[in-house]
Amino acid sequence: MIDTHTHLDGDEFVSDLDEVIARAQAAGVEKMFLPNVNEETWPRISRLCEIYPQVLYPMIGLHPEDVDPTKRNITQVLDDMEALLEQGVPVIGIGEVGLDFYWDESYRQQQLDAFERQIGWAVRYDLPLMIHARNAHRELVDMIGRHAAEGLRGVFHCFTGTVDEARQLLAFDGFKLGIGGVSTFKKSTLPAVLKEAVPLSRVVLETDSPYMAPVPHRGQRNESAFVVEVARKLAEVYDLSVEDIDRVTTENALQLFAVS
């Protein structure tokens, strides 16, 4: 099983990361993918992936909520990240990148520009995108659509949308939907959306830990071992065994990400 999106580099895991990884492996989670969010998180992500080779795998990118010119020089941060890519830094994807207009649209254009540039990296370096989008579905579809002929691939992370939104995103052949703990919530409409509009071949598993813990761990710190609960929910949705969900979603992740 693969957790395609987990922030194990966060302060929440400093005191017991070894145990967190051991629990994940005991639960059958063999690989965990770590998206980057800004220039401050990159050194720890890089170091952790060196400490846990073939278990933790890094991505590089600037999260849309970190595209804030009052906190950092956006152009310089992106220049520095691109320099690492030019030097051949070993990463498996460009992420966590995208658009987030949920709290504030003050830096809307800066987010659009940063995302555009990072889409360019995905094309140039032939890497999948790990895309965060919140209150930005139309803009996301427009931007990916403009580059659809350039061989883009990746994950629309933390999908929680409608049937129509799922179909619009899945019209981009190279992309899959990242499904996490929200699918297990009692009032979630996501299981019905998945059943109607999303074939299992277009799904990857994720936790987004330490956030969004699935039932029965809701309210706790999320961790990669809990991705098994998402697999159990998907087994219900698709009327398959957990083993089938594991096999197919693992194959789906390996189609996108070059990991060994």
Coordinates of C-alpha atoms in Angstrom, one line a residue:
M1 CA 0.0 0.0 0.0
I2 CA 1.2 3.5 -0.7
D3 CA 0.3 6.7 1.1
T4 CA 0.8 9.2 -1.7
H5 CA 0.5 12.3 0.4
T6 CA 1.8 12.7 4.0
H7 CA 3.6 15.5 5.8
L8 CA 5.8 13.3 8.1
D9 CA 8.3 16.1 8.1
G10 CA 6.0 18.2 10.4
D11 CA 6.7 19.1 14.0
E12 CA 3.9 16.8 14.9
F13 CA 6.1 13.8 14.2
V14 CA 9.4 15.0 15.6
S15 CA 9.2 13.0 18.8
D16 CA 8.1 9.6 17.4
L17 CA 8.7 9.4 13.7
D18 CA 10.4 6.0 13.9
E19 CA 7.4 4.6 15.6
V20 CA 5.0 6.3 13.1
I21 CA 6.9 4.7 10.2
A22 CA 7.1 1.3 11.9
R23 CA 3.3 1.4 12.5
A24 CA 2.7 2.2 8.9
Q25 CA 4.9 -0.6 7.7
A26 CA 3.2 -3.0 10.1
A27 CA -0.2 -2.0 8.6
G28 CA 1.1 -2.8 5.1
V29 CA 2.1 0.7 4.0
E30 CA 5.4 0.2 2.2
K31 CA 5.9 3.6 0.7
M32 CA 5.1 7.2 1.8
F33 CA 5.4 10.3 -0.4
L34 CA 6.3 13.6 1.1
P35 CA 5.1 16.8 -0.7
N36 CA 7.1 20.0 0.1
V37 CA 5.3 23.2 1.0
N38 CA 8.1 25.9 1.1
E39 CA 11.8 26.6 1.3
E40 CA 11.8 25.9 5.0
T41 CA 10.4 22.4 4.8
W42 CA 12.6 21.2 2.0
P43 CA 15.8 20.5 4.0
R44 CA 14.0 18.3 6.5
I45 CA 12.1 16.4 3.8
S46 CA 15.3 15.8 1.8
R47 CA 17.1 14.6 4.9
L48 CA 14.3 12.3 6.1
C49 CA 14.1 10.7 2.6
E50 CA 17.9 10.0 2.8
I51 CA 17.4 8.4 6.3
Y52 CA 14.5 6.2 5.1
P53 CA 15.4 5.2 1.5
Q54 CA 12.8 3.3 -0.5
V55 CA 10.3 4.1 2.2
L56 CA 10.0 7.9 2.1
Y57 CA 10.1 9.8 -1.2
P58 CA 10.3 13.6 -1.7
M59 CA 8.6 16.1 -3.9
I60 CA 9.5 19.7 -4.3
G61 CA 7.2 22.7 -4.7
L62 CA 5.7 25.8 -3.2
H63 CA 2.3 25.4 -1.6
P64 CA -0.3 28.0 -2.7
E65 CA -0.9 29.1 0.9
D66 CA 2.8 29.9 1.1
V67 CA 2.7 32.1 -2.0
D68 CA 2.7 35.2 0.2
P69 CA 5.0 38.0 -0.8
T70 CA 4.9 39.5 2.8
K71 CA 6.6 36.4 4.1
R72 CA 9.0 35.4 1.3
N73 CA 10.5 36.5 -2.0
I74 CA 8.4 34.2 -4.2
T75 CA 10.6 34.6 -7.3
Q76 CA 13.7 33.8 -5.3
V77 CA 12.1 30.7 -3.7
L78 CA 11.0 29.4 -7.0
D79 CA 14.4 30.2 -8.6
D80 CA 16.1 28.2 -5.8
M81 CA 13.8 25.2 -6.2
E82 CA 14.3 25.2 -10.0
A83 CA 18.1 25.3 -9.5
L84 CA 17.8 22.1 -7.4
L85 CA 15.8 20.5 -10.2
E86 CA 18.4 21.6 -12.7
Q87 CA 21.1 20.0 -10.5
G88 CA 19.2 16.7 -10.6
V89 CA 17.9 16.6 -7.0
P90 CA 16.2 13.3 -6.6
V91 CA 12.5 14.0 -6.3
I92 CA 9.5 12.0 -7.5
G93 CA 7.1 14.9 -8.2
I94 CA 6.3 18.6 -8.2
G95 CA 4.2 19.3 -5.2
E96 CA 2.4 20.4 -3.2
V97 CA 1.4 23.1 -5.7
G98 CA -1.8 24.6 -6.9
L99 CA -4.4 27.2 -6.0
D100 CA -6.2 28.1 -2.8
F101 CA -8.7 30.9 -2.7
Y102 CA -10.5 29.7 0.4
W103 CA -9.3 32.2 3.0
D104 CA -8.1 35.0 1.0
E105 CA -7.6 36.1 -2.7
S106 CA -5.2 38.9 -1.9
Y107 CA -2.4 37.1 -3.8
R108 CA -4.5 35.5 -6.5
Q109 CA -2.3 36.5 -9.4
Q110 CA 0.8 35.5 -7.5
Q111 CA -0.7 32.0 -6.9
L112 CA -1.6 31.7 -10.6
D113 CA 1.8 32.8 -11.7
A114 CA 3.6 30.4 -9.3
F115 CA 1.4 27.5 -10.3
E116 CA 2.0 28.2 -14.0
R117 CA 5.7 28.2 -13.4
Q118 CA 5.6 24.9 -11.5
I119 CA 3.5 23.3 -14.2
G120 CA 6.3 24.2 -16.5
W121 CA 8.7 22.3 -14.2
A122 CA 6.5 19.2 -14.5
V123 CA 6.7 19.4 -18.2
R124 CA 10.4 20.1 -18.5
Y125 CA 11.5 17.5 -16.0
D126 CA 8.8 14.9 -16.8
L127 CA 7.5 14.8 -13.2
P128 CA 4.0 14.3 -11.9
L129 CA 2.2 17.1 -10.2
M130 CA 0.7 16.9 -6.7
I131 CA -2.1 19.5 -6.9
H132 CA -3.8 21.3 -4.1
A133 CA -6.9 23.2 -5.1
R134 CA -9.5 24.8 -2.8
N135 CA -12.2 27.2 -4.0
A136 CA -10.4 27.2 -7.3
H137 CA -12.0 24.5 -9.4
R138 CA -12.7 26.6 -12.5
E139 CA -9.2 28.2 -12.4
L140 CA -7.6 24.8 -12.0
V141 CA -9.5 23.2 -14.9
D142 CA -8.6 26.2 -17.1
M143 CA -4.9 26.0 -16.2
I144 CA -4.5 22.3 -16.6
G145 CA -6.5 22.5 -19.8
R146 CA -4.1 24.9 -21.4
H147 CA -1.3 22.4 -20.8
A148 CA -3.3 19.3 -21.6
A149 CA -1.3 18.5 -24.7
E150 CA 2.0 18.7 -22.9
G151 CA 1.8 15.3 -21.3
L152 CA 0.9 16.4 -17.8
R153 CA 0.2 13.8 -15.2
G154 CA -0.3 13.8 -11.5
V155 CA -2.8 13.7 -8.6
F156 CA -5.6 16.0 -7.7
H157 CA -5.0 15.8 -4.0
C158 CA -7.7 15.6 -1.4
F159 CA -10.6 15.4 -3.8
T160 CA -13.9 16.0 -2.1
G161 CA -16.0 17.5 -5.0
T162 CA -19.1 16.7 -6.9
V163 CA -19.9 14.2 -9.7
D164 CA -19.5 17.0 -12.3
E165 CA -16.2 18.2 -10.8
A166 CA -14.9 14.6 -10.7
R167 CA -15.8 14.1 -14.4
Q168 CA -14.1 17.4 -15.4
L169 CA -10.9 16.5 -13.6
L170 CA -10.9 12.9 -14.9
A171 CA -11.2 14.3 -18.5
F172 CA -7.4 14.9 -18.1
D173 CA -6.2 11.4 -18.9
G174 CA -2.9 11.6 -17.0
F175 CA -4.4 12.4 -13.6
K176 CA -5.9 10.5 -10.7
L177 CA -7.8 11.6 -7.6
G178 CA -6.2 11.5 -4.2
I179 CA -8.7 10.0 -1.7
G180 CA -8.2 10.3 2.0
G181 CA -10.0 10.4 5.3
V182 CA -13.0 12.5 4.2
S183 CA -14.3 9.5 2.4
T184 CA -14.9 7.8 5.8
F185 CA -16.8 10.7 7.5
K186 CA -20.4 10.0 8.3
K187 CA -21.9 12.9 6.4
S188 CA -19.5 12.8 3.5
T189 CA -21.0 12.7 0.0
L190 CA -17.7 11.4 -1.4
P191 CA -18.5 7.7 -1.4
A192 CA -21.5 8.3 -3.6
V193 CA -19.5 10.5 -6.0
L194 CA -16.8 7.9 -6.3
K195 CA -19.4 5.1 -6.9
E196 CA -21.1 7.1 -9.7
A197 CA -18.2 8.9 -11.4
V198 CA -14.8 7.6 -10.5
P199 CA -13.4 4.2 -11.6
L200 CA -11.0 2.7 -9.2
S201 CA -8.3 2.9 -11.9
R202 CA -8.3 6.7 -11.3
V203 CA -7.8 6.6 -7.5
V204 CA -4.8 6.8 -5.3
L205 CA -4.7 6.6 -1.5
E206 CA -3.5 9.3 0.8
T207 CA -3.7 10.5 4.4
D208 CA -2.6 14.2 4.3
S209 CA -1.3 13.4 7.8
P210 CA -1.2 14.9 10.3
Y211 CA -4.5 16.3 9.1
M212 CA -7.9 14.9 8.3
A213 CA -7.7 11.6 10.2
P214 CA -10.2 9.0 9.0
V215 CA -12.9 7.4 11.1
P216 CA -12.4 5.8 13.7
H217 CA -9.4 8.1 14.4
R218 CA -11.1 11.4 13.6
G219 CA -9.9 14.2 15.8
Q220 CA -6.6 12.5 16.4
R221 CA -3.2 13.2 14.7
N222 CA -3.4 11.4 11.4
E223 CA -0.6 9.1 10.3
S224 CA 0.2 6.9 7.4
A225 CA -0.9 3.7 9.1
F226 CA -4.5 5.1 9.0
V227 CA -4.6 5.0 5.2
V228 CA -5.8 1.4 5.7
E229 CA -9.1 2.9 6.9
V230 CA -9.5 4.7 3.6
A231 CA -8.8 1.4 1.8
R232 CA -11.5 -0.3 3.9
K233 CA -14.0 2.4 2.9
L234 CA -13.1 2.1 -0.7
A235 CA -13.6 -1.6 -0.5
E236 CA -17.2 -0.9 0.6
V237 CA -17.7 1.7 -2.2
Y238 CA -16.4 -0.5 -5.0
D239 CA -17.6 -3.9 -3.5
L240 CA -14.1 -5.3 -3.6
S241 CA -11.7 -6.7 -1.0
V242 CA -9.2 -4.5 0.8
E243 CA -6.5 -6.5 -1.0
D244 CA -8.0 -5.6 -4.3
I245 CA -8.0 -1.9 -3.3
D246 CA -4.4 -2.2 -2.2
R247 CA -3.3 -3.8 -5.4
V248 CA -5.1 -1.4 -7.8
T249 CA -4.3 1.8 -6.0
T250 CA -0.7 0.8 -5.6
E251 CA -0.5 0.1 -9.4
N252 CA -2.1 3.5 -10.0
A253 CA 0.5 5.3 -7.9
L254 CA 3.3 3.5 -9.6
Q255 CA 2.0 4.5 -13.0
L256 CA 2.5 8.1 -12.0
F257 CA 5.5 8.1 -9.7
A258 CA 8.9 6.6 -10.6
V259 CA 9.7 4.8 -7.4
S260 CA 11.5 1.5 -6.7

